[in-house]
């Protein structure tokens, strides 16, 4: 029986190398496929846990933040700044504010002119009483204040007006009826106590005098009664210390305030809006 040749039927040596290469390629493509379908967040979390478990890149808390240098700061050269949207918004806001301030100044200027004109009309209506010295007309901000002394208006301790005062109130009512604004009437007395069958105190006397002035003004049907308010202040708001007869006479008065602020502002704004439309 002839002997079989040694090595007959065995795998050639190159086949082993080829098989190893194919196995490695298969593992490589399987690994690529697994990376393509893996959840990156979960993979990083798993990789981090495994690195900590094996002692690689273990987290060690640092007491101080390590400092370093950067070539960016060493070789930094600032360029010319370009305008940003924020800069443009600031410029626009500033311009709008300037226009708004200019508009408010125009409104205030026209209001001042209108209030001064109304004050002049009141002075013209009360010219004779002003010249005699019993009436003063002043401007108080956006108001026109008409201060009437007790002399020649009410008898002492009484709320009945004199005939001269009636004529003055009629002229004042004619002047106030076409004017805008509210009308406040305030009565004031000195600090001398009063107690009579009609007035229990200076509060009653001051309130009754202001009410009497209001009733005389409302004898003019052209004056709207809803514009009037009446108050009595007794001796709580003196113009001078009540230490002499002259000072007490100055404190006994009736003040009529024409409150023009809101009404005149509406007039000015309406006139400016109408002129802008035209």
PDB file of C-alpha atoms in Angstrom:
ATOM      1  CA  UNK A   1       0.000   0.000   0.000  1.00  0.00           C
ATOM      2  CA  UNK A   2       1.635   3.254  -1.122  1.00  0.00           C
ATOM      3  CA  UNK A   3       2.256   5.968   1.496  1.00  0.00           C
ATOM      4  CA  UNK A   4       0.171   9.149   1.414  1.00  0.00           C
ATOM      5  CA  UNK A   5       2.192  12.274   0.747  1.00  0.00           C
ATOM      6  CA  UNK A   6       2.767  14.420   3.802  1.00  0.00           C
ATOM      7  CA  UNK A   7       0.719  17.593   3.757  1.00  0.00           C
ATOM      8  CA  UNK A   8      -1.707  16.248   1.226  1.00  0.00           C
ATOM      9  CA  UNK A   9      -5.276  17.599   1.786  1.00  0.00           C
ATOM     10  CA  UNK A  10      -4.187  20.257   4.378  1.00  0.00           C
ATOM     11  CA  UNK A  11      -5.173  23.999   4.098  1.00  0.00           C
ATOM     12  CA  UNK A  12      -2.651  26.108   2.247  1.00  0.00           C
ATOM     13  CA  UNK A  13      -0.761  28.630   4.454  1.00  0.00           C
ATOM     14  CA  UNK A  14      -2.062  31.658   2.546  1.00  0.00           C
ATOM     15  CA  UNK A  15      -5.627  30.635   3.302  1.00  0.00           C
ATOM     16  CA  UNK A  16      -5.064  31.179   7.026  1.00  0.00           C
ATOM     17  CA  UNK A  17      -3.856  34.712   6.454  1.00  0.00           C
ATOM     18  CA  UNK A  18      -6.778  35.396   4.143  1.00  0.00           C
ATOM     19  CA  UNK A  19      -9.279  34.080   6.674  1.00  0.00           C
ATOM     20  CA  UNK A  20      -7.783  36.287   9.386  1.00  0.00           C
ATOM     21  CA  UNK A  21      -8.005  39.295   7.093  1.00  0.00           C
ATOM     22  CA  UNK A  22     -11.657  38.584   6.299  1.00  0.00           C
ATOM     23  CA  UNK A  23     -12.456  38.229   9.995  1.00  0.00           C
ATOM     24  CA  UNK A  24     -10.813  41.517  10.780  1.00  0.00           C
ATOM     25  CA  UNK A  25     -12.646  43.267   7.953  1.00  0.00           C
ATOM     26  CA  UNK A  26     -15.945  41.819   9.163  1.00  0.00           C
ATOM     27  CA  UNK A  27     -15.295  43.044  12.685  1.00  0.00           C
ATOM     28  CA  UNK A  28     -14.326  46.463  11.314  1.00  0.00           C
ATOM     29  CA  UNK A  29     -17.541  46.859   9.325  1.00  0.00           C
ATOM     30  CA  UNK A  30     -19.622  45.575  12.219  1.00  0.00           C
ATOM     31  CA  UNK A  31     -17.968  48.173  14.420  1.00  0.00           C
ATOM     32  CA  UNK A  32     -18.701  50.909  11.861  1.00  0.00           C
ATOM     33  CA  UNK A  33     -22.317  49.811  11.720  1.00  0.00           C
ATOM     34  CA  UNK A  34     -22.612  49.881  15.488  1.00  0.00           C
ATOM     35  CA  UNK A  35     -21.193  53.442  15.579  1.00  0.00           C
ATOM     36  CA  UNK A  36     -23.659  54.552  12.923  1.00  0.00           C
ATOM     37  CA  UNK A  37     -26.679  53.426  14.944  1.00  0.00           C
ATOM     38  CA  UNK A  38     -25.520  54.097  18.499  1.00  0.00           C
ATOM     39  CA  UNK A  39     -26.980  56.874  20.658  1.00  0.00           C
ATOM     40  CA  UNK A  40     -24.127  59.359  20.985  1.00  0.00           C
ATOM     41  CA  UNK A  41     -25.303  60.736  24.342  1.00  0.00           C
ATOM     42  CA  UNK A  42     -25.684  57.314  25.902  1.00  0.00           C
ATOM     43  CA  UNK A  43     -22.379  56.199  24.362  1.00  0.00           C
ATOM     44  CA  UNK A  44     -20.521  59.138  25.917  1.00  0.00           C
ATOM     45  CA  UNK A  45     -22.194  58.502  29.242  1.00  0.00           C
ATOM     46  CA  UNK A  46     -21.285  54.800  29.094  1.00  0.00           C
ATOM     47  CA  UNK A  47     -17.737  55.582  28.004  1.00  0.00           C
ATOM     48  CA  UNK A  48     -17.328  58.028  30.843  1.00  0.00           C
ATOM     49  CA  UNK A  49     -18.609  55.535  33.411  1.00  0.00           C
ATOM     50  CA  UNK A  50     -16.310  52.840  32.072  1.00  0.00           C
ATOM     51  CA  UNK A  51     -13.303  55.190  32.153  1.00  0.00           C
ATOM     52  CA  UNK A  52     -14.063  56.054  35.764  1.00  0.00           C
ATOM     53  CA  UNK A  53     -14.526  52.401  36.613  1.00  0.00           C
ATOM     54  CA  UNK A  54     -11.117  51.517  35.139  1.00  0.00           C
ATOM     55  CA  UNK A  55      -9.428  54.525  36.731  1.00  0.00           C
ATOM     56  CA  UNK A  56      -8.883  56.490  33.523  1.00  0.00           C
ATOM     57  CA  UNK A  57      -9.409  60.293  33.595  1.00  0.00           C
ATOM     58  CA  UNK A  58     -10.699  60.173  37.124  1.00  0.00           C
ATOM     59  CA  UNK A  59     -12.346  63.466  38.210  1.00  0.00           C
ATOM     60  CA  UNK A  60     -10.318  65.213  40.883  1.00  0.00           C
ATOM     61  CA  UNK A  61     -11.794  68.457  42.284  1.00  0.00           C
ATOM     62  CA  UNK A  62      -9.441  71.420  41.885  1.00  0.00           C
ATOM     63  CA  UNK A  63      -9.241  74.048  44.581  1.00  0.00           C
ATOM     64  CA  UNK A  64      -7.983  76.746  42.200  1.00  0.00           C
ATOM     65  CA  UNK A  65      -8.764  77.274  38.570  1.00  0.00           C
ATOM     66  CA  UNK A  66      -5.681  76.669  36.424  1.00  0.00           C
ATOM     67  CA  UNK A  67      -4.608  79.751  34.557  1.00  0.00           C
ATOM     68  CA  UNK A  68      -2.951  79.826  31.190  1.00  0.00           C
ATOM     69  CA  UNK A  69      -1.887  82.169  28.460  1.00  0.00           C
ATOM     70  CA  UNK A  70      -3.364  82.496  25.029  1.00  0.00           C
ATOM     71  CA  UNK A  71      -1.760  83.631  21.827  1.00  0.00           C
ATOM     72  CA  UNK A  72      -5.011  85.377  21.001  1.00  0.00           C
ATOM     73  CA  UNK A  73      -4.511  87.898  23.799  1.00  0.00           C
ATOM     74  CA  UNK A  74      -0.767  88.233  23.193  1.00  0.00           C
ATOM     75  CA  UNK A  75      -1.278  89.097  19.543  1.00  0.00           C
ATOM     76  CA  UNK A  76      -4.636  90.827  19.739  1.00  0.00           C
ATOM     77  CA  UNK A  77      -5.073  93.910  17.565  1.00  0.00           C
ATOM     78  CA  UNK A  78      -8.416  95.757  17.881  1.00  0.00           C
ATOM     79  CA  UNK A  79     -10.166  96.602  14.671  1.00  0.00           C
ATOM     80  CA  UNK A  80     -12.428  99.557  13.973  1.00  0.00           C
ATOM     81  CA  UNK A  81     -15.812  98.873  15.619  1.00  0.00           C
ATOM     82  CA  UNK A  82     -18.790  98.496  13.364  1.00  0.00           C
ATOM     83  CA  UNK A  83     -22.206  99.911  14.318  1.00  0.00           C
ATOM     84  CA  UNK A  84     -24.447  97.267  15.808  1.00  0.00           C
ATOM     85  CA  UNK A  85     -28.204  97.029  16.034  1.00  0.00           C
ATOM     86  CA  UNK A  86     -28.023  98.077  19.672  1.00  0.00           C
ATOM     87  CA  UNK A  87     -26.227 101.288  18.753  1.00  0.00           C
ATOM     88  CA  UNK A  88     -28.838 102.074  16.127  1.00  0.00           C
ATOM     89  CA  UNK A  89     -31.654 101.488  18.608  1.00  0.00           C
ATOM     90  CA  UNK A  90     -30.010 103.872  21.077  1.00  0.00           C
ATOM     91  CA  UNK A  91     -29.658 106.560  18.426  1.00  0.00           C
ATOM     92  CA  UNK A  92     -33.268 106.163  17.389  1.00  0.00           C
ATOM     93  CA  UNK A  93     -34.409 106.296  21.007  1.00  0.00           C
ATOM     94  CA  UNK A  94     -32.408 109.470  21.609  1.00  0.00           C
ATOM     95  CA  UNK A  95     -33.897 111.122  18.544  1.00  0.00           C
ATOM     96  CA  UNK A  96     -37.410 110.115  19.605  1.00  0.00           C
ATOM     97  CA  UNK A  97     -36.784 111.515  23.075  1.00  0.00           C
ATOM     98  CA  UNK A  98     -35.518 114.780  21.617  1.00  0.00           C
ATOM     99  CA  UNK A  99     -38.600 115.070  19.435  1.00  0.00           C
ATOM    100  CA  UNK A 100     -40.812 114.303  22.418  1.00  0.00           C
ATOM    101  CA  UNK A 101     -39.045 116.910  24.570  1.00  0.00           C
ATOM    102  CA  UNK A 102     -39.340 119.476  21.800  1.00  0.00           C
ATOM    103  CA  UNK A 103     -43.050 118.736  21.445  1.00  0.00           C
ATOM    104  CA  UNK A 104     -43.595 119.095  25.202  1.00  0.00           C
ATOM    105  CA  UNK A 105     -41.741 122.418  25.180  1.00  0.00           C
ATOM    106  CA  UNK A 106     -43.974 123.672  22.383  1.00  0.00           C
ATOM    107  CA  UNK A 107     -47.085 122.587  24.280  1.00  0.00           C
ATOM    108  CA  UNK A 108     -45.863 124.238  27.489  1.00  0.00           C
ATOM    109  CA  UNK A 109     -45.021 127.460  25.679  1.00  0.00           C
ATOM    110  CA  UNK A 110     -48.483 127.673  24.129  1.00  0.00           C
ATOM    111  CA  UNK A 111     -50.085 126.839  27.477  1.00  0.00           C
ATOM    112  CA  UNK A 112     -48.162 129.652  29.168  1.00  0.00           C
ATOM    113  CA  UNK A 113     -49.257 132.075  26.479  1.00  0.00           C
ATOM    114  CA  UNK A 114     -52.889 130.989  26.823  1.00  0.00           C
ATOM    115  CA  UNK A 115     -52.868 131.220  30.633  1.00  0.00           C
ATOM    116  CA  UNK A 116     -51.282 134.674  30.522  1.00  0.00           C
ATOM    117  CA  UNK A 117     -53.958 135.809  28.049  1.00  0.00           C
ATOM    118  CA  UNK A 118     -56.752 134.546  30.328  1.00  0.00           C
ATOM    119  CA  UNK A 119     -55.153 136.250  33.331  1.00  0.00           C
ATOM    120  CA  UNK A 120     -55.081 139.504  31.384  1.00  0.00           C
ATOM    121  CA  UNK A 121     -58.817 139.186  30.611  1.00  0.00           C
ATOM    122  CA  UNK A 122     -59.602 138.691  34.302  1.00  0.00           C
ATOM    123  CA  UNK A 123     -57.545 141.757  35.179  1.00  0.00           C
ATOM    124  CA  UNK A 124     -59.372 143.824  32.584  1.00  0.00           C
ATOM    125  CA  UNK A 125     -62.745 142.746  33.989  1.00  0.00           C
ATOM    126  CA  UNK A 126     -61.701 143.687  37.553  1.00  0.00           C
ATOM    127  CA  UNK A 127     -59.603 146.744  36.690  1.00  0.00           C
ATOM    128  CA  UNK A 128     -61.475 149.222  38.894  1.00  0.00           C
ATOM    129  CA  UNK A 129     -61.359 146.958  41.971  1.00  0.00           C
ATOM    130  CA  UNK A 130     -57.688 146.199  41.365  1.00  0.00           C
ATOM    131  CA  UNK A 131     -56.871 149.887  41.158  1.00  0.00           C
ATOM    132  CA  UNK A 132     -58.688 150.524  44.445  1.00  0.00           C
ATOM    133  CA  UNK A 133     -56.502 147.874  46.107  1.00  0.00           C
ATOM    134  CA  UNK A 134     -59.108 145.379  47.326  1.00  0.00           C
ATOM    135  CA  UNK A 135     -58.497 142.740  44.629  1.00  0.00           C
ATOM    136  CA  UNK A 136     -55.311 141.064  43.418  1.00  0.00           C
ATOM    137  CA  UNK A 137     -54.952 138.771  40.421  1.00  0.00           C
ATOM    138  CA  UNK A 138     -51.941 136.449  40.385  1.00  0.00           C
ATOM    139  CA  UNK A 139     -50.750 133.497  38.404  1.00  0.00           C
ATOM    140  CA  UNK A 140     -50.061 130.352  40.440  1.00  0.00           C
ATOM    141  CA  UNK A 141     -48.531 127.773  38.096  1.00  0.00           C
ATOM    142  CA  UNK A 142     -51.286 126.740  35.710  1.00  0.00           C
ATOM    143  CA  UNK A 143     -53.917 128.592  37.775  1.00  0.00           C
ATOM    144  CA  UNK A 144     -55.132 132.180  37.952  1.00  0.00           C
ATOM    145  CA  UNK A 145     -55.719 133.240  41.557  1.00  0.00           C
ATOM    146  CA  UNK A 146     -58.139 136.067  42.365  1.00  0.00           C
ATOM    147  CA  UNK A 147     -57.678 137.194  45.986  1.00  0.00           C
ATOM    148  CA  UNK A 148     -60.433 139.470  47.354  1.00  0.00           C
ATOM    149  CA  UNK A 149     -59.891 141.152  50.732  1.00  0.00           C
ATOM    150  CA  UNK A 150     -62.679 141.412  53.279  1.00  0.00           C
ATOM    151  CA  UNK A 151     -62.680 145.203  53.024  1.00  0.00           C
ATOM    152  CA  UNK A 152     -65.726 146.235  51.053  1.00  0.00           C
ATOM    153  CA  UNK A 153     -66.958 142.656  50.551  1.00  0.00           C
ATOM    154  CA  UNK A 154     -68.565 141.428  53.784  1.00  0.00           C
ATOM    155  CA  UNK A 155     -69.520 143.286  56.945  1.00  0.00           C
ATOM    156  CA  UNK A 156     -67.594 142.135  60.010  1.00  0.00           C
ATOM    157  CA  UNK A 157     -68.860 138.735  61.229  1.00  0.00           C
ATOM    158  CA  UNK A 158     -71.382 138.497  58.382  1.00  0.00           C
ATOM    159  CA  UNK A 159     -71.734 136.515  55.154  1.00  0.00           C
ATOM    160  CA  UNK A 160     -73.928 139.081  53.383  1.00  0.00           C
ATOM    161  CA  UNK A 161     -72.160 140.760  50.479  1.00  0.00           C
ATOM    162  CA  UNK A 162     -72.078 144.494  50.008  1.00  0.00           C
ATOM    163  CA  UNK A 163     -73.512 146.221  46.934  1.00  0.00           C
ATOM    164  CA  UNK A 164     -70.055 147.028  45.568  1.00  0.00           C
ATOM    165  CA  UNK A 165     -69.008 143.415  45.941  1.00  0.00           C
ATOM    166  CA  UNK A 166     -72.134 142.269  44.078  1.00  0.00           C
ATOM    167  CA  UNK A 167     -71.177 144.385  41.078  1.00  0.00           C
ATOM    168  CA  UNK A 168     -67.635 143.017  41.186  1.00  0.00           C
ATOM    169  CA  UNK A 169     -68.899 139.409  41.280  1.00  0.00           C
ATOM    170  CA  UNK A 170     -71.197 140.055  38.325  1.00  0.00           C
ATOM    171  CA  UNK A 171     -68.296 141.348  36.244  1.00  0.00           C
ATOM    172  CA  UNK A 172     -66.167 138.414  37.346  1.00  0.00           C
ATOM    173  CA  UNK A 173     -68.888 135.931  36.435  1.00  0.00           C
ATOM    174  CA  UNK A 174     -69.195 137.424  32.947  1.00  0.00           C
ATOM    175  CA  UNK A 175     -65.436 137.070  32.500  1.00  0.00           C
ATOM    176  CA  UNK A 176     -65.214 133.500  33.846  1.00  0.00           C
ATOM    177  CA  UNK A 177     -68.181 131.959  32.044  1.00  0.00           C
ATOM    178  CA  UNK A 178     -66.523 131.655  28.575  1.00  0.00           C
ATOM    179  CA  UNK A 179     -63.155 130.594  30.035  1.00  0.00           C
ATOM    180  CA  UNK A 180     -62.114 126.944  30.403  1.00  0.00           C
ATOM    181  CA  UNK A 181     -61.220 125.207  33.651  1.00  0.00           C
ATOM    182  CA  UNK A 182     -62.674 124.542  37.073  1.00  0.00           C
ATOM    183  CA  UNK A 183     -63.398 127.303  39.627  1.00  0.00           C
ATOM    184  CA  UNK A 184     -62.524 126.816  43.302  1.00  0.00           C
ATOM    185  CA  UNK A 185     -63.863 129.274  45.888  1.00  0.00           C
ATOM    186  CA  UNK A 186     -62.127 129.305  49.295  1.00  0.00           C
ATOM    187  CA  UNK A 187     -63.151 131.348  52.345  1.00  0.00           C
ATOM    188  CA  UNK A 188     -60.606 132.407  55.008  1.00  0.00           C
ATOM    189  CA  UNK A 189     -60.861 134.202  58.362  1.00  0.00           C
ATOM    190  CA  UNK A 190     -58.477 135.424  61.059  1.00  0.00           C
ATOM    191  CA  UNK A 191     -57.936 133.691  64.396  1.00  0.00           C
ATOM    192  CA  UNK A 192     -60.376 135.816  66.394  1.00  0.00           C
ATOM    193  CA  UNK A 193     -63.054 133.407  67.682  1.00  0.00           C
ATOM    194  CA  UNK A 194     -66.638 134.000  66.649  1.00  0.00           C
ATOM    195  CA  UNK A 195     -69.790 132.539  68.129  1.00  0.00           C
ATOM    196  CA  UNK A 196     -73.203 133.889  67.237  1.00  0.00           C
ATOM    197  CA  UNK A 197     -76.705 132.652  66.666  1.00  0.00           C
ATOM    198  CA  UNK A 198     -75.828 131.958  63.004  1.00  0.00           C
ATOM    199  CA  UNK A 199     -72.147 130.985  63.080  1.00  0.00           C
ATOM    200  CA  UNK A 200     -70.771 128.649  65.706  1.00  0.00           C
ATOM    201  CA  UNK A 201     -67.145 129.210  64.662  1.00  0.00           C
ATOM    202  CA  UNK A 202     -64.912 130.649  61.972  1.00  0.00           C
ATOM    203  CA  UNK A 203     -65.428 127.413  60.027  1.00  0.00           C
ATOM    204  CA  UNK A 204     -69.088 128.228  59.546  1.00  0.00           C
ATOM    205  CA  UNK A 205     -68.307 131.835  58.643  1.00  0.00           C
ATOM    206  CA  UNK A 206     -65.622 130.991  56.053  1.00  0.00           C
ATOM    207  CA  UNK A 207     -67.731 128.260  54.438  1.00  0.00           C
ATOM    208  CA  UNK A 208     -70.828 130.504  54.282  1.00  0.00           C
ATOM    209  CA  UNK A 209     -68.859 133.372  52.693  1.00  0.00           C
ATOM    210  CA  UNK A 210     -67.472 131.109  49.955  1.00  0.00           C
ATOM    211  CA  UNK A 211     -70.955 129.687  49.354  1.00  0.00           C
ATOM    212  CA  UNK A 212     -72.379 133.208  49.078  1.00  0.00           C
ATOM    213  CA  UNK A 213     -69.764 134.103  46.464  1.00  0.00           C
ATOM    214  CA  UNK A 214     -70.635 130.954  44.514  1.00  0.00           C
ATOM    215  CA  UNK A 215     -74.344 131.785  44.547  1.00  0.00           C
ATOM    216  CA  UNK A 216     -73.655 135.303  43.270  1.00  0.00           C
ATOM    217  CA  UNK A 217     -71.481 133.976  40.455  1.00  0.00           C
ATOM    218  CA  UNK A 218     -74.160 131.471  39.461  1.00  0.00           C
ATOM    219  CA  UNK A 219     -76.695 134.235  38.942  1.00  0.00           C
ATOM    220  CA  UNK A 220     -75.122 134.335  35.487  1.00  0.00           C
ATOM    221  CA  UNK A 221     -76.919 131.534  33.543  1.00  0.00           C
ATOM    222  CA  UNK A 222     -73.934 131.172  31.248  1.00  0.00           C
ATOM    223  CA  UNK A 223     -71.731 129.844  34.058  1.00  0.00           C
ATOM    224  CA  UNK A 224     -71.883 126.051  34.443  1.00  0.00           C
ATOM    225  CA  UNK A 225     -72.462 125.209  38.157  1.00  0.00           C
ATOM    226  CA  UNK A 226     -70.601 121.907  37.794  1.00  0.00           C
ATOM    227  CA  UNK A 227     -67.361 123.882  37.433  1.00  0.00           C
ATOM    228  CA  UNK A 228     -67.584 125.323  40.942  1.00  0.00           C
ATOM    229  CA  UNK A 229     -66.306 123.924  44.256  1.00  0.00           C
ATOM    230  CA  UNK A 230     -66.758 125.682  47.624  1.00  0.00           C
ATOM    231  CA  UNK A 231     -64.560 125.299  50.719  1.00  0.00           C
ATOM    232  CA  UNK A 232     -64.107 127.074  54.065  1.00  0.00           C
ATOM    233  CA  UNK A 233     -60.705 127.047  55.787  1.00  0.00           C
ATOM    234  CA  UNK A 234     -61.334 129.288  58.830  1.00  0.00           C
ATOM    235  CA  UNK A 235     -57.931 130.555  60.093  1.00  0.00           C
ATOM    236  CA  UNK A 236     -55.870 127.472  59.066  1.00  0.00           C
ATOM    237  CA  UNK A 237     -54.197 129.092  56.030  1.00  0.00           C
ATOM    238  CA  UNK A 238     -53.140 132.612  56.997  1.00  0.00           C
ATOM    239  CA  UNK A 239     -51.122 134.841  54.705  1.00  0.00           C
ATOM    240  CA  UNK A 240     -49.469 136.580  57.678  1.00  0.00           C
ATOM    241  CA  UNK A 241     -49.174 135.976  61.438  1.00  0.00           C
ATOM    242  CA  UNK A 242     -52.298 137.049  63.277  1.00  0.00           C
ATOM    243  CA  UNK A 243     -50.357 139.375  65.577  1.00  0.00           C
ATOM    244  CA  UNK A 244     -51.740 142.733  64.412  1.00  0.00           C
ATOM    245  CA  UNK A 245     -54.954 144.197  63.086  1.00  0.00           C
ATOM    246  CA  UNK A 246     -53.380 144.784  59.677  1.00  0.00           C
ATOM    247  CA  UNK A 247     -52.253 141.165  59.450  1.00  0.00           C
ATOM    248  CA  UNK A 248     -55.639 139.854  60.540  1.00  0.00           C
ATOM    249  CA  UNK A 249     -57.354 142.026  57.917  1.00  0.00           C
ATOM    250  CA  UNK A 250     -55.047 140.503  55.302  1.00  0.00           C
ATOM    251  CA  UNK A 251     -56.027 136.990  56.385  1.00  0.00           C
ATOM    252  CA  UNK A 252     -59.763 137.694  56.119  1.00  0.00           C
ATOM    253  CA  UNK A 253     -60.312 137.076  52.428  1.00  0.00           C
ATOM    254  CA  UNK A 254     -62.009 135.066  49.685  1.00  0.00           C
ATOM    255  CA  UNK A 255     -59.899 133.389  47.016  1.00  0.00           C
ATOM    256  CA  UNK A 256     -61.282 132.378  43.624  1.00  0.00           C
ATOM    257  CA  UNK A 257     -58.955 130.051  41.717  1.00  0.00           C
ATOM    258  CA  UNK A 258     -59.405 129.430  38.022  1.00  0.00           C
ATOM    259  CA  UNK A 259     -57.791 126.007  37.518  1.00  0.00           C
ATOM    260  CA  UNK A 260     -56.660 126.058  33.900  1.00  0.00           C
ATOM    261  CA  UNK A 261     -54.030 123.297  33.599  1.00  0.00           C
ATOM    262  CA  UNK A 262     -55.904 120.289  32.115  1.00  0.00           C
ATOM    263  CA  UNK A 263     -58.429 122.379  30.186  1.00  0.00           C
ATOM    264  CA  UNK A 264     -55.831 124.615  28.540  1.00  0.00           C
ATOM    265  CA  UNK A 265     -53.660 121.603  27.706  1.00  0.00           C
ATOM    266  CA  UNK A 266     -56.582 119.990  25.899  1.00  0.00           C
ATOM    267  CA  UNK A 267     -57.194 123.204  23.982  1.00  0.00           C
ATOM    268  CA  UNK A 268     -53.544 123.474  22.930  1.00  0.00           C
ATOM    269  CA  UNK A 269     -53.291 119.830  21.858  1.00  0.00           C
ATOM    270  CA  UNK A 270     -56.495 120.077  19.843  1.00  0.00           C
ATOM    271  CA  UNK A 271     -55.280 123.232  18.115  1.00  0.00           C
ATOM    272  CA  UNK A 272     -51.900 121.659  17.301  1.00  0.00           C
ATOM    273  CA  UNK A 273     -53.538 118.503  15.967  1.00  0.00           C
ATOM    274  CA  UNK A 274     -55.892 120.554  13.784  1.00  0.00           C
ATOM    275  CA  UNK A 275     -53.034 122.631  12.389  1.00  0.00           C
ATOM    276  CA  UNK A 276     -51.042 119.459  11.634  1.00  0.00           C
ATOM    277  CA  UNK A 277     -53.954 117.995   9.660  1.00  0.00           C
ATOM    278  CA  UNK A 278     -54.417 121.173   7.665  1.00  0.00           C
TER     279      UNK A 278
END
